[in-house]
C-alpha cells in the first residue's frame, strides 16, 4: 500500500524530470514528495539526539548522493580527471552491463531469501546472517572483480562468495552441512572457503579478516617480486612469473562497526607503508546487532579514516547500484594501477535482523526495517530508474527474476539431495598431512635456487652461504 | 522491585521448603527460575548494594543483552552503569581493567567467551598479574563473564571451552555455574571478590529452569569461590564435571544406578582455585574417578585432576586408572553429525564409568 503509491509517484516524477545526460536517483525526487514517511521511533529509553534536521525523528537518513558528488570525490581524493570519469559513466547506457548488474543483485536477494526459508525449515542451523538490502555490493563484485582477485569477508558473506564466483549450489550445500558444500559441512554459514576462486572466508571474529587481507595483498606483491605464481589447481607455486599485466588486488569486507576496531589503524598503516593492493569495503548499515553505531563511535565517516595514512576513500550510496558499480570500479582501478590501498564506504541498510535468532524489538529498528525495505531497496530503486528511462521493460526484468529464482531453486535441490559428510571427516581434517609426517624429508621447491638467483644479489648470497656453512661446522662437534 | 519483575512469568513450583530451625521461621515457596534470570538477579542485587559496580559490553544495555542476561538493568540503572560498547573487546576490556585499579567494580561481558581471546592480554597480563607485579599495591576487582563452550551449530570459532586456559593463570579466579542457584551465587561472589574473576556461563543453560530455594532467593545468597558441590552422593564411582556437562554426569549416574553402580557427582563450580580437598576425599571414598568436560583433551581440566590423583594420597585409594571424557581433539565442526561426534554423549560417559568398574558395555 505505502510502497506502490510511493512507486507510482516516483515513476511519474522521474518521467517528468528525465534528462538524457544525467541520471538522478529516484530517491532525490521522492524525498520531496510527502509520501516519503519519516521514521517513527518507538523506544522505551531516552535516545541521544541523532536526528536529521530535514526529516525529524529519522535515526539514519538516506544520503541521496548524486553521481556528481561521487565524481567530485574521485577527482579530489583519487586524482581522477573528468575525462577519465566519463568513461566510467558508460555503464549508464550499457544495457548488457546493467542487466548483468541487476541479475547479480537479484541472485543475492533470491539466495538469501531461500536461506531464510530453509533455516525456518531446520535445514540450516546455528548462526546465519543475511545480506538483504545490501545487494549493491555483490553487484559491484560481479561487475568489477576478476576471478583471481583475493577476496576475504566476514560472517555475512554468502552473497560475496557467490558474486565472486563461488558455486551457488556448493554454498547452499555448505549451509545444509552436506559433503558437497564448499567446506564439506565443517564450516557452515560463517565459514565459506573456496580455494579455486580465491574466496578465503567467512570469518566470525569481528575485524579479524582485515590483517589477513593485508597478507593476501602482500602475497600478490611477493609473487611479482619472486617471479612465481599459483599452479592451475591452486595447490602449490610454480616457477612462472605472473603475467606482465598482473593487476590482482585483495578485497576485504568489514562493517562500519568493525571499522572501529584497532586492527583498522594497524592495517591502514601496514597497507599504506607497503603500498599494498588492498581494497577495504566498509559496509555501513549503521548497526552492530542492535547498537546504533553513532552511539558508540565518534566518527562514522570511515572513508576519511585513511587520511592520516594517505589512503584515499570514497563514499557511495548503496541505494544506487549503478553508482556503486561505477564509483567502486574507479576505486578498484586506482588500486589495480599500483597506487596503493583505498577505502570504499557503502551507505546501506540491513533489511533483516542481525541473524534469525535476534529479536529486534529495541531502539527504532522495527520502523527502520519497514522504512528501508520500502524506501531504500537498491533493487527496487534500480527497477524504478531503468524502467522509467526506458532502458528495460518490466517483462525483461521479470524474465531475469524468473531465471534467477529457477537457479536458486536448483541449488536448494542440489543441497537437499547431497549426502552428509562421513563422521570420520572430523578427525581427517586435523592436519593437512599425516600427523607423523617428517618434514625434514620434504623436498624444497626444485626451482628455489633460480628464485634466489634473481632476488638475492651474489654478494648477499655469498654471505648467507658462508654463515650456513659456519653453523653446520659448529653442529658437527 | 526489579527482582520481582524478573520473576514474572516463571512458574512457581508450589513446593514448600521445610522451616529452618523449627523456631517459627516463615517458609516460602521454592520457585523455578531460569539460569539467565538468576544471573540477572545477582547482577541487580550487587549493583544495588554497591554503586561502584557497573556493566560494560556489546549490546548489554539497550538491547537487553545478546542473550538477555542483563534484561531490565539499563532501564533501572541508566547509561552510566550499564554501558554499550563498540565492537572492540581489547579496548573495552582494557578500559574495565584500568577502571578497576581505582575502586570501580566493572563487570565486563564477552558476548561469548570466544571473543575474550581478542582481549586475553588484558585479562591475563592486565588483570590477573596486577596484584603480584605491584607487590600488593593494586588489586583488580573486575569480573569477566559470558557464555563459554559449545552451542548448537555455531562451528569452530564460536564453540571453544576456555576453562583450562584461564584456570592455569595465577592471580585469576575462574568459576563456572551449572544450576540457577550456582549462577546467582557465583556472580555475586565474583563481584564481591577483590580479585579478577572469570565467570564461564553456558548459552544452552540460560533458558533452563532450576528450583531456587528461599535462601537462594535472598540478597545474601553467595556461593563461596573455591568450593565444589556434591550434586549426588554415591559410593562406587566419582564423576567430576563443571558447567552444562554436570547435567550429563547426573544423567549417567541415573543410568548406572539401574545397573547397581552408585555414582557420586561433583560439580566443581570453581576451576581456579580448584577444590582439591573435595576431589581427593571423593576419590578416596569411591576409588574410581571419571572426569567429564566439553573442552579439548590436551592440558584440559581432566589433565589437572589426573595430576592431583597421581600426586596426592588419593593415588593409594584408586582401584582403577582415572578415565576422562572430553570433547574431540578437533575444532568444532558445523555439520550436526560431526558436532555430535565431537562432544561427549551419554554413551561415552557410561562407557567410561563401566571401564573404571571393569564391566563390559551392555550389548
JSON list of N, CA, C and O in Angstrom, two decimals, chain A residues 125-127 174-175 177 185-188 190-191 203-205 208 261 263 288-291 358-359 362-363 422 426, chain B residues 59 62-64 74 84 86-88 111 115 118 152-155 157-158 329-330 333-336 338-339 341:
[
{"chain": "A", "resi": 125, "resn": "UNK", "atom": "N", "xyz": [21.37, -24.68, 10.42]},
{"chain": "A", "resi": 125, "resn": "UNK", "atom": "CA", "xyz": [21.33, -24.48, 11.88]},
{"chain": "A", "resi": 125, "resn": "UNK", "atom": "C", "xyz": [22.43, -23.53, 12.32]},
{"chain": "A", "resi": 125, "resn": "UNK", "atom": "O", "xyz": [23.25, -23.09, 11.52]},
{"chain": "A", "resi": 126, "resn": "UNK", "atom": "N", "xyz": [22.40, -23.19, 13.60]},
{"chain": "A", "resi": 126, "resn": "UNK", "atom": "CA", "xyz": [23.44, -22.34, 14.15]},
{"chain": "A", "resi": 126, "resn": "UNK", "atom": "C", "xyz": [23.24, -20.89, 13.73]},
{"chain": "A", "resi": 126, "resn": "UNK", "atom": "O", "xyz": [22.13, -20.41, 13.63]},
{"chain": "A", "resi": 127, "resn": "UNK", "atom": "N", "xyz": [24.33, -20.20, 13.49]},
{"chain": "A", "resi": 127, "resn": "UNK", "atom": "CA", "xyz": [24.26, -18.79, 13.14]},
{"chain": "A", "resi": 127, "resn": "UNK", "atom": "C", "xyz": [24.19, -18.62, 11.63]},
{"chain": "A", "resi": 127, "resn": "UNK", "atom": "O", "xyz": [24.84, -19.32, 10.87]},
{"chain": "A", "resi": 174, "resn": "UNK", "atom": "N", "xyz": [26.82, -26.16, 1.76]},
{"chain": "A", "resi": 174, "resn": "UNK", "atom": "CA", "xyz": [27.60, -25.95, 2.99]},
{"chain": "A", "resi": 174, "resn": "UNK", "atom": "C", "xyz": [26.68, -25.58, 4.14]},
{"chain": "A", "resi": 174, "resn": "UNK", "atom": "O", "xyz": [26.81, -26.07, 5.25]},
{"chain": "A", "resi": 175, "resn": "UNK", "atom": "N", "xyz": [25.72, -24.69, 3.85]},
{"chain": "A", "resi": 175, "resn": "UNK", "atom": "CA", "xyz": [24.76, -24.29, 4.89]},
{"chain": "A", "resi": 175, "resn": "UNK", "atom": "C", "xyz": [23.92, -25.49, 5.33]},
{"chain": "A", "resi": 175, "resn": "UNK", "atom": "O", "xyz": [23.52, -25.59, 6.49]},
{"chain": "A", "resi": 177, "resn": "UNK", "atom": "N", "xyz": [25.02, -28.31, 5.63]},
{"chain": "A", "resi": 177, "resn": "UNK", "atom": "CA", "xyz": [26.02, -29.21, 6.25]},
{"chain": "A", "resi": 177, "resn": "UNK", "atom": "C", "xyz": [26.25, -30.49, 5.45]},
{"chain": "A", "resi": 177, "resn": "UNK", "atom": "O", "xyz": [26.46, -31.56, 6.03]},
{"chain": "A", "resi": 185, "resn": "UNK", "atom": "N", "xyz": [30.83, -29.32, 4.91]},
{"chain": "A", "resi": 185, "resn": "UNK", "atom": "CA", "xyz": [29.98, -29.27, 6.10]},
{"chain": "A", "resi": 185, "resn": "UNK", "atom": "C", "xyz": [30.73, -28.93, 7.38]},
{"chain": "A", "resi": 185, "resn": "UNK", "atom": "O", "xyz": [30.12, -28.82, 8.44]},
{"chain": "A", "resi": 186, "resn": "UNK", "atom": "N", "xyz": [32.03, -28.72, 7.30]},
{"chain": "A", "resi": 186, "resn": "UNK", "atom": "CA", "xyz": [32.80, -28.45, 8.51]},
{"chain": "A", "resi": 186, "resn": "UNK", "atom": "C", "xyz": [32.68, -27.00, 8.96]},
{"chain": "A", "resi": 186, "resn": "UNK", "atom": "O", "xyz": [32.87, -26.68, 10.12]},
{"chain": "A", "resi": 187, "resn": "UNK", "atom": "N", "xyz": [32.37, -26.11, 8.00]},
{"chain": "A", "resi": 187, "resn": "UNK", "atom": "CA", "xyz": [32.42, -24.69, 8.33]},
{"chain": "A", "resi": 187, "resn": "UNK", "atom": "C", "xyz": [31.08, -24.07, 8.66]},
{"chain": "A", "resi": 187, "resn": "UNK", "atom": "O", "xyz": [30.93, -23.42, 9.68]},
{"chain": "A", "resi": 188, "resn": "UNK", "atom": "N", "xyz": [30.10, -24.24, 7.77]},
{"chain": "A", "resi": 188, "resn": "UNK", "atom": "CA", "xyz": [28.81, -23.61, 7.97]},
{"chain": "A", "resi": 188, "resn": "UNK", "atom": "C", "xyz": [28.74, -22.22, 7.38]},
{"chain": "A", "resi": 188, "resn": "UNK", "atom": "O", "xyz": [29.66, -21.76, 6.71]},
{"chain": "A", "resi": 190, "resn": "UNK", "atom": "N", "xyz": [29.05, -19.19, 8.36]},
{"chain": "A", "resi": 190, "resn": "UNK", "atom": "CA", "xyz": [30.01, -18.11, 8.64]},
{"chain": "A", "resi": 190, "resn": "UNK", "atom": "C", "xyz": [31.39, -18.39, 8.06]},
{"chain": "A", "resi": 190, "resn": "UNK", "atom": "O", "xyz": [32.28, -17.55, 8.14]},
{"chain": "A", "resi": 191, "resn": "UNK", "atom": "N", "xyz": [31.59, -19.61, 7.53]},
{"chain": "A", "resi": 191, "resn": "UNK", "atom": "CA", "xyz": [32.95, -20.01, 7.14]},
{"chain": "A", "resi": 191, "resn": "UNK", "atom": "C", "xyz": [32.93, -20.64, 5.74]},
{"chain": "A", "resi": 191, "resn": "UNK", "atom": "O", "xyz": [33.18, -21.83, 5.58]},
{"chain": "A", "resi": 203, "resn": "UNK", "atom": "N", "xyz": [34.72, -15.21, 8.14]},
{"chain": "A", "resi": 203, "resn": "UNK", "atom": "CA", "xyz": [35.35, -15.16, 9.44]},
{"chain": "A", "resi": 203, "resn": "UNK", "atom": "C", "xyz": [34.40, -14.58, 10.48]},
{"chain": "A", "resi": 203, "resn": "UNK", "atom": "O", "xyz": [33.73, -13.61, 10.23]},
{"chain": "A", "resi": 204, "resn": "UNK", "atom": "N", "xyz": [34.39, -15.21, 11.67]},
{"chain": "A", "resi": 204, "resn": "UNK", "atom": "CA", "xyz": [33.37, -14.84, 12.67]},
{"chain": "A", "resi": 204, "resn": "UNK", "atom": "C", "xyz": [33.80, -13.78, 13.65]},
{"chain": "A", "resi": 204, "resn": "UNK", "atom": "O", "xyz": [32.96, -13.07, 14.19]},
{"chain": "A", "resi": 205, "resn": "UNK", "atom": "N", "xyz": [35.10, -13.66, 13.91]},
{"chain": "A", "resi": 205, "resn": "UNK", "atom": "CA", "xyz": [35.52, -12.68, 14.91]},
{"chain": "A", "resi": 205, "resn": "UNK", "atom": "C", "xyz": [35.66, -11.32, 14.22]},
{"chain": "A", "resi": 205, "resn": "UNK", "atom": "O", "xyz": [36.44, -11.16, 13.28]},
{"chain": "A", "resi": 208, "resn": "UNK", "atom": "N", "xyz": [38.77, -9.58, 12.31]},
{"chain": "A", "resi": 208, "resn": "UNK", "atom": "CA", "xyz": [39.97, -10.42, 12.20]},
{"chain": "A", "resi": 208, "resn": "UNK", "atom": "C", "xyz": [40.42, -10.55, 10.75]},
{"chain": "A", "resi": 208, "resn": "UNK", "atom": "O", "xyz": [41.60, -10.75, 10.47]},
{"chain": "A", "resi": 261, "resn": "UNK", "atom": "N", "xyz": [37.42, -1.06, 15.26]},
{"chain": "A", "resi": 261, "resn": "UNK", "atom": "CA", "xyz": [38.38, -1.93, 15.92]},
{"chain": "A", "resi": 261, "resn": "UNK", "atom": "C", "xyz": [39.81, -1.46, 15.66]},
{"chain": "A", "resi": 261, "resn": "UNK", "atom": "O", "xyz": [40.10, -0.87, 14.62]},
{"chain": "A", "resi": 263, "resn": "UNK", "atom": "N", "xyz": [42.38, -2.95, 14.75]},
{"chain": "A", "resi": 263, "resn": "UNK", "atom": "CA", "xyz": [43.07, -3.51, 13.58]},
{"chain": "A", "resi": 263, "resn": "UNK", "atom": "C", "xyz": [42.97, -2.58, 12.38]},
{"chain": "A", "resi": 263, "resn": "UNK", "atom": "O", "xyz": [43.82, -2.61, 11.48]},
{"chain": "A", "resi": 288, "resn": "UNK", "atom": "N", "xyz": [25.35, -2.48, 14.88]},
{"chain": "A", "resi": 288, "resn": "UNK", "atom": "CA", "xyz": [26.01, -3.72, 15.25]},
{"chain": "A", "resi": 288, "resn": "UNK", "atom": "C", "xyz": [24.87, -4.76, 15.24]},
{"chain": "A", "resi": 288, "resn": "UNK", "atom": "O", "xyz": [24.15, -4.82, 14.27]},
{"chain": "A", "resi": 289, "resn": "UNK", "atom": "N", "xyz": [24.66, -5.52, 16.29]},
{"chain": "A", "resi": 289, "resn": "UNK", "atom": "CA", "xyz": [23.47, -6.37, 16.32]},
{"chain": "A", "resi": 289, "resn": "UNK", "atom": "C", "xyz": [22.27, -5.44, 16.42]},
{"chain": "A", "resi": 289, "resn": "UNK", "atom": "O", "xyz": [21.35, -5.48, 15.61]},
{"chain": "A", "resi": 290, "resn": "UNK", "atom": "N", "xyz": [22.31, -4.58, 17.44]},
{"chain": "A", "resi": 290, "resn": "UNK", "atom": "CA", "xyz": [21.25, -3.59, 17.59]},
{"chain": "A", "resi": 290, "resn": "UNK", "atom": "C", "xyz": [21.82, -2.21, 17.86]},
{"chain": "A", "resi": 290, "resn": "UNK", "atom": "O", "xyz": [21.19, -1.22, 17.54]},
{"chain": "A", "resi": 291, "resn": "UNK", "atom": "N", "xyz": [23.03, -2.17, 18.44]},
{"chain": "A", "resi": 291, "resn": "UNK", "atom": "CA", "xyz": [23.61, -0.89, 18.80]},
{"chain": "A", "resi": 291, "resn": "UNK", "atom": "C", "xyz": [23.75, 0.00, 17.57]},
{"chain": "A", "resi": 291, "resn": "UNK", "atom": "O", "xyz": [24.28, -0.42, 16.55]},
{"chain": "A", "resi": 358, "resn": "UNK", "atom": "N", "xyz": [17.87, -13.13, 16.39]},
{"chain": "A", "resi": 358, "resn": "UNK", "atom": "CA", "xyz": [17.83, -11.88, 17.15]},
{"chain": "A", "resi": 358, "resn": "UNK", "atom": "C", "xyz": [16.48, -11.19, 17.05]},
{"chain": "A", "resi": 358, "resn": "UNK", "atom": "O", "xyz": [16.10, -10.75, 15.98]},
{"chain": "A", "resi": 359, "resn": "UNK", "atom": "N", "xyz": [15.79, -11.06, 18.17]},
{"chain": "A", "resi": 359, "resn": "UNK", "atom": "CA", "xyz": [14.54, -10.32, 18.14]},
{"chain": "A", "resi": 359, "resn": "UNK", "atom": "C", "xyz": [14.86, -8.83, 18.16]},
{"chain": "A", "resi": 359, "resn": "UNK", "atom": "O", "xyz": [15.53, -8.35, 19.06]},
{"chain": "A", "resi": 362, "resn": "UNK", "atom": "N", "xyz": [14.14, -3.39, 19.87]},
{"chain": "A", "resi": 362, "resn": "UNK", "atom": "CA", "xyz": [14.62, -2.20, 20.54]},
{"chain": "A", "resi": 362, "resn": "UNK", "atom": "C", "xyz": [14.97, -1.08, 19.58]},
{"chain": "A", "resi": 362, "resn": "UNK", "atom": "O", "xyz": [15.22, -1.29, 18.41]},
{"chain": "A", "resi": 363, "resn": "UNK", "atom": "N", "xyz": [14.93, 0.10, 20.10]},
{"chain": "A", "resi": 363, "resn": "UNK", "atom": "CA", "xyz": [15.62, 1.24, 19.52]},
{"chain": "A", "resi": 363, "resn": "UNK", "atom": "C", "xyz": [15.31, 1.53, 18.06]},
{"chain": "A", "resi": 363, "resn": "UNK", "atom": "O", "xyz": [16.21, 1.70, 17.27]},
{"chain": "A", "resi": 422, "resn": "UNK", "atom": "N", "xyz": [30.85, -37.94, 6.02]},
{"chain": "A", "resi": 422, "resn": "UNK", "atom": "CA", "xyz": [31.05, -39.07, 6.92]},
{"chain": "A", "resi": 422, "resn": "UNK", "atom": "C", "xyz": [31.62, -38.59, 8.26]},
{"chain": "A", "resi": 422, "resn": "UNK", "atom": "O", "xyz": [32.38, -37.62, 8.29]},
{"chain": "A", "resi": 426, "resn": "UNK", "atom": "N", "xyz": [35.68, -35.59, 10.61]},
{"chain": "A", "resi": 426, "resn": "UNK", "atom": "CA", "xyz": [36.08, -34.71, 11.71]},
{"chain": "A", "resi": 426, "resn": "UNK", "atom": "C", "xyz": [37.55, -34.91, 12.06]},
{"chain": "A", "resi": 426, "resn": "UNK", "atom": "O", "xyz": [38.30, -33.96, 12.21]},
{"chain": "B", "resi": 59, "resn": "UNK", "atom": "N", "xyz": [25.98, -4.70, 23.31]},
{"chain": "B", "resi": 59, "resn": "UNK", "atom": "CA", "xyz": [24.53, -4.95, 23.33]},
{"chain": "B", "resi": 59, "resn": "UNK", "atom": "C", "xyz": [23.97, -5.22, 24.73]},
{"chain": "B", "resi": 59, "resn": "UNK", "atom": "O", "xyz": [22.85, -5.73, 24.85]},
{"chain": "B", "resi": 62, "resn": "UNK", "atom": "N", "xyz": [20.90, -1.26, 25.76]},
{"chain": "B", "resi": 62, "resn": "UNK", "atom": "CA", "xyz": [19.64, -1.01, 25.06]},
{"chain": "B", "resi": 62, "resn": "UNK", "atom": "C", "xyz": [19.02, -2.27, 24.48]},
{"chain": "B", "resi": 62, "resn": "UNK", "atom": "O", "xyz": [17.80, -2.37, 24.37]},
{"chain": "B", "resi": 63, "resn": "UNK", "atom": "N", "xyz": [19.83, -3.21, 24.11]},
{"chain": "B", "resi": 63, "resn": "UNK", "atom": "CA", "xyz": [19.33, -4.45, 23.53]},
{"chain": "B", "resi": 63, "resn": "UNK", "atom": "C", "xyz": [19.00, -5.48, 24.60]},
{"chain": "B", "resi": 63, "resn": "UNK", "atom": "O", "xyz": [18.53, -6.55, 24.27]},
{"chain": "B", "resi": 64, "resn": "UNK", "atom": "N", "xyz": [19.25, -5.13, 25.86]},
{"chain": "B", "resi": 64, "resn": "UNK", "atom": "CA", "xyz": [18.97, -6.02, 26.99]},
{"chain": "B", "resi": 64, "resn": "UNK", "atom": "C", "xyz": [19.91, -7.22, 27.05]},
{"chain": "B", "resi": 64, "resn": "UNK", "atom": "O", "xyz": [19.64, -8.17, 27.77]},
{"chain": "B", "resi": 74, "resn": "UNK", "atom": "N", "xyz": [19.47, -1.80, 32.22]},
{"chain": "B", "resi": 74, "resn": "UNK", "atom": "CA", "xyz": [19.69, -0.47, 31.64]},
{"chain": "B", "resi": 74, "resn": "UNK", "atom": "C", "xyz": [18.57, 0.48, 32.03]},
{"chain": "B", "resi": 74, "resn": "UNK", "atom": "O", "xyz": [18.79, 1.64, 32.39]},
{"chain": "B", "resi": 84, "resn": "UNK", "atom": "N", "xyz": [26.81, 0.25, 26.69]},
{"chain": "B", "resi": 84, "resn": "UNK", "atom": "CA", "xyz": [27.03, -0.40, 25.40]},
{"chain": "B", "resi": 84, "resn": "UNK", "atom": "C", "xyz": [28.38, 0.03, 24.84]},
{"chain": "B", "resi": 84, "resn": "UNK", "atom": "O", "xyz": [28.72, 1.21, 24.88]},
{"chain": "B", "resi": 86, "resn": "UNK", "atom": "N", "xyz": [31.47, -0.20, 21.58]},
{"chain": "B", "resi": 86, "resn": "UNK", "atom": "CA", "xyz": [31.72, -0.59, 20.20]},
{"chain": "B", "resi": 86, "resn": "UNK", "atom": "C", "xyz": [32.27, -2.01, 20.17]},
{"chain": "B", "resi": 86, "resn": "UNK", "atom": "O", "xyz": [32.53, -2.61, 21.22]},
{"chain": "B", "resi": 87, "resn": "UNK", "atom": "N", "xyz": [32.45, -2.56, 18.97]},
{"chain": "B", "resi": 87, "resn": "UNK", "atom": "CA", "xyz": [32.89, -3.95, 18.85]},
{"chain": "B", "resi": 87, "resn": "UNK", "atom": "C", "xyz": [34.42, -3.97, 18.98]},
{"chain": "B", "resi": 87, "resn": "UNK", "atom": "O", "xyz": [35.15, -4.22, 18.01]},
{"chain": "B", "resi": 88, "resn": "UNK", "atom": "N", "xyz": [34.88, -3.72, 20.18]},
{"chain": "B", "resi": 88, "resn": "UNK", "atom": "CA", "xyz": [36.31, -3.54, 20.42]},
{"chain": "B", "resi": 88, "resn": "UNK", "atom": "C", "xyz": [36.68, -4.16, 21.76]},
{"chain": "B", "resi": 88, "resn": "UNK", "atom": "O", "xyz": [36.94, -3.46, 22.74]},
{"chain": "B", "resi": 111, "resn": "UNK", "atom": "N", "xyz": [30.43, -11.28, 24.70]},
{"chain": "B", "resi": 111, "resn": "UNK", "atom": "CA", "xyz": [29.22, -11.83, 24.10]},
{"chain": "B", "resi": 111, "resn": "UNK", "atom": "C", "xyz": [29.29, -13.36, 24.03]},
{"chain": "B", "resi": 111, "resn": "UNK", "atom": "O", "xyz": [28.29, -14.04, 24.27]},
{"chain": "B", "resi": 115, "resn": "UNK", "atom": "N", "xyz": [35.10, -14.55, 22.26]},
{"chain": "B", "resi": 115, "resn": "UNK", "atom": "CA", "xyz": [35.54, -13.20, 21.93]},
{"chain": "B", "resi": 115, "resn": "UNK", "atom": "C", "xyz": [36.54, -12.66, 22.96]},
{"chain": "B", "resi": 115, "resn": "UNK", "atom": "O", "xyz": [37.21, -11.66, 22.71]},
{"chain": "B", "resi": 118, "resn": "UNK", "atom": "N", "xyz": [40.11, -11.92, 21.95]},
{"chain": "B", "resi": 118, "resn": "UNK", "atom": "CA", "xyz": [40.52, -10.64, 21.40]},
{"chain": "B", "resi": 118, "resn": "UNK", "atom": "C", "xyz": [41.18, -9.78, 22.48]},
{"chain": "B", "resi": 118, "resn": "UNK", "atom": "O", "xyz": [41.95, -8.87, 22.19]},
{"chain": "B", "resi": 152, "resn": "UNK", "atom": "N", "xyz": [24.90, -24.66, 19.55]},
{"chain": "B", "resi": 152, "resn": "UNK", "atom": "CA", "xyz": [24.31, -25.63, 18.62]},
{"chain": "B", "resi": 152, "resn": "UNK", "atom": "C", "xyz": [24.55, -25.17, 17.19]},
{"chain": "B", "resi": 152, "resn": "UNK", "atom": "O", "xyz": [23.92, -24.24, 16.72]},
{"chain": "B", "resi": 153, "resn": "UNK", "atom": "N", "xyz": [25.51, -25.81, 16.51]},
{"chain": "B", "resi": 153, "resn": "UNK", "atom": "CA", "xyz": [25.74, -25.47, 15.12]},
{"chain": "B", "resi": 153, "resn": "UNK", "atom": "C", "xyz": [26.46, -24.15, 14.92]},
{"chain": "B", "resi": 153, "resn": "UNK", "atom": "O", "xyz": [26.35, -23.55, 13.86]},
{"chain": "B", "resi": 154, "resn": "UNK", "atom": "N", "xyz": [27.21, -23.68, 15.91]},
{"chain": "B", "resi": 154, "resn": "UNK", "atom": "CA", "xyz": [27.87, -22.39, 15.76]},
{"chain": "B", "resi": 154, "resn": "UNK", "atom": "C", "xyz": [29.31, -22.52, 15.25]},
{"chain": "B", "resi": 154, "resn": "UNK", "atom": "O", "xyz": [29.99, -21.52, 15.09]},
{"chain": "B", "resi": 155, "resn": "UNK", "atom": "N", "xyz": [29.77, -23.73, 15.05]},
{"chain": "B", "resi": 155, "resn": "UNK", "atom": "CA", "xyz": [31.04, -24.01, 14.35]},
{"chain": "B", "resi": 155, "resn": "UNK", "atom": "C", "xyz": [32.28, -23.58, 15.14]},
{"chain": "B", "resi": 155, "resn": "UNK", "atom": "O", "xyz": [32.22, -23.17, 16.29]},
{"chain": "B", "resi": 157, "resn": "UNK", "atom": "N", "xyz": [34.64, -21.20, 15.46]},
{"chain": "B", "resi": 157, "resn": "UNK", "atom": "CA", "xyz": [35.08, -20.00, 16.17]},
{"chain": "B", "resi": 157, "resn": "UNK", "atom": "C", "xyz": [34.13, -19.57, 17.28]},
{"chain": "B", "resi": 157, "resn": "UNK", "atom": "O", "xyz": [34.37, -18.58, 17.95]},
{"chain": "B", "resi": 158, "resn": "UNK", "atom": "N", "xyz": [33.04, -20.31, 17.48]},
{"chain": "B", "resi": 158, "resn": "UNK", "atom": "CA", "xyz": [32.05, -19.93, 18.48]},
{"chain": "B", "resi": 158, "resn": "UNK", "atom": "C", "xyz": [31.79, -21.03, 19.50]},
{"chain": "B", "resi": 158, "resn": "UNK", "atom": "O", "xyz": [30.78, -21.00, 20.17]},
{"chain": "B", "resi": 329, "resn": "UNK", "atom": "N", "xyz": [39.46, -33.91, 19.80]},
{"chain": "B", "resi": 329, "resn": "UNK", "atom": "CA", "xyz": [40.64, -33.08, 19.62]},
{"chain": "B", "resi": 329, "resn": "UNK", "atom": "C", "xyz": [40.63, -32.40, 18.25]},
{"chain": "B", "resi": 329, "resn": "UNK", "atom": "O", "xyz": [41.58, -32.52, 17.47]},
{"chain": "B", "resi": 330, "resn": "UNK", "atom": "N", "xyz": [39.55, -31.70, 17.95]},
{"chain": "B", "resi": 330, "resn": "UNK", "atom": "CA", "xyz": [39.40, -31.01, 16.66]},
{"chain": "B", "resi": 330, "resn": "UNK", "atom": "C", "xyz": [38.68, -29.69, 16.89]},
{"chain": "B", "resi": 330, "resn": "UNK", "atom": "O", "xyz": [37.95, -29.56, 17.88]},
{"chain": "B", "resi": 333, "resn": "UNK", "atom": "N", "xyz": [33.24, -28.88, 14.41]},
{"chain": "B", "resi": 333, "resn": "UNK", "atom": "CA", "xyz": [32.68, -28.85, 13.07]},
{"chain": "B", "resi": 333, "resn": "UNK", "atom": "C", "xyz": [31.24, -28.35, 13.09]},
{"chain": "B", "resi": 333, "resn": "UNK", "atom": "O", "xyz": [30.58, -28.37, 14.12]},
{"chain": "B", "resi": 334, "resn": "UNK", "atom": "N", "xyz": [30.76, -27.90, 11.92]},
{"chain": "B", "resi": 334, "resn": "UNK", "atom": "CA", "xyz": [29.42, -27.35, 11.81]},
{"chain": "B", "resi": 334, "resn": "UNK", "atom": "C", "xyz": [28.36, -28.44, 11.66]},
{"chain": "B", "resi": 334, "resn": "UNK", "atom": "O", "xyz": [27.32, -28.42, 12.30]},
{"chain": "B", "resi": 335, "resn": "UNK", "atom": "N", "xyz": [28.62, -29.40, 10.77]},
{"chain": "B", "resi": 335, "resn": "UNK", "atom": "CA", "xyz": [27.61, -30.42, 10.45]},
{"chain": "B", "resi": 335, "resn": "UNK", "atom": "C", "xyz": [27.16, -31.14, 11.71]},
{"chain": "B", "resi": 335, "resn": "UNK", "atom": "O", "xyz": [27.97, -31.47, 12.58]},
{"chain": "B", "resi": 336, "resn": "UNK", "atom": "N", "xyz": [25.85, -31.39, 11.80]},
{"chain": "B", "resi": 336, "resn": "UNK", "atom": "CA", "xyz": [25.25, -31.90, 13.04]},
{"chain": "B", "resi": 336, "resn": "UNK", "atom": "C", "xyz": [25.86, -33.22, 13.51]},
{"chain": "B", "resi": 336, "resn": "UNK", "atom": "O", "xyz": [26.16, -33.39, 14.69]},
{"chain": "B", "resi": 338, "resn": "UNK", "atom": "N", "xyz": [28.79, -34.45, 12.78]},
{"chain": "B", "resi": 338, "resn": "UNK", "atom": "CA", "xyz": [30.18, -34.26, 13.18]},
{"chain": "B", "resi": 338, "resn": "UNK", "atom": "C", "xyz": [30.25, -33.56, 14.54]},
{"chain": "B", "resi": 338, "resn": "UNK", "atom": "O", "xyz": [31.09, -33.90, 15.38]},
{"chain": "B", "resi": 339, "resn": "UNK", "atom": "N", "xyz": [29.34, -32.60, 14.74]},
{"chain": "B", "resi": 339, "resn": "UNK", "atom": "CA", "xyz": [29.33, -31.87, 16.02]},
{"chain": "B", "resi": 339, "resn": "UNK", "atom": "C", "xyz": [29.02, -32.84, 17.16]},
{"chain": "B", "resi": 339, "resn": "UNK", "atom": "O", "xyz": [29.65, -32.82, 18.21]},
{"chain": "B", "resi": 341, "resn": "UNK", "atom": "N", "xyz": [29.58, -35.99, 17.21]},
{"chain": "B", "resi": 341, "resn": "UNK", "atom": "CA", "xyz": [30.72, -36.87, 17.42]},
{"chain": "B", "resi": 341, "resn": "UNK", "atom": "C", "xyz": [31.86, -36.15, 18.14]},
{"chain": "B", "resi": 341, "resn": "UNK", "atom": "O", "xyz": [32.72, -36.79, 18.73]}
]
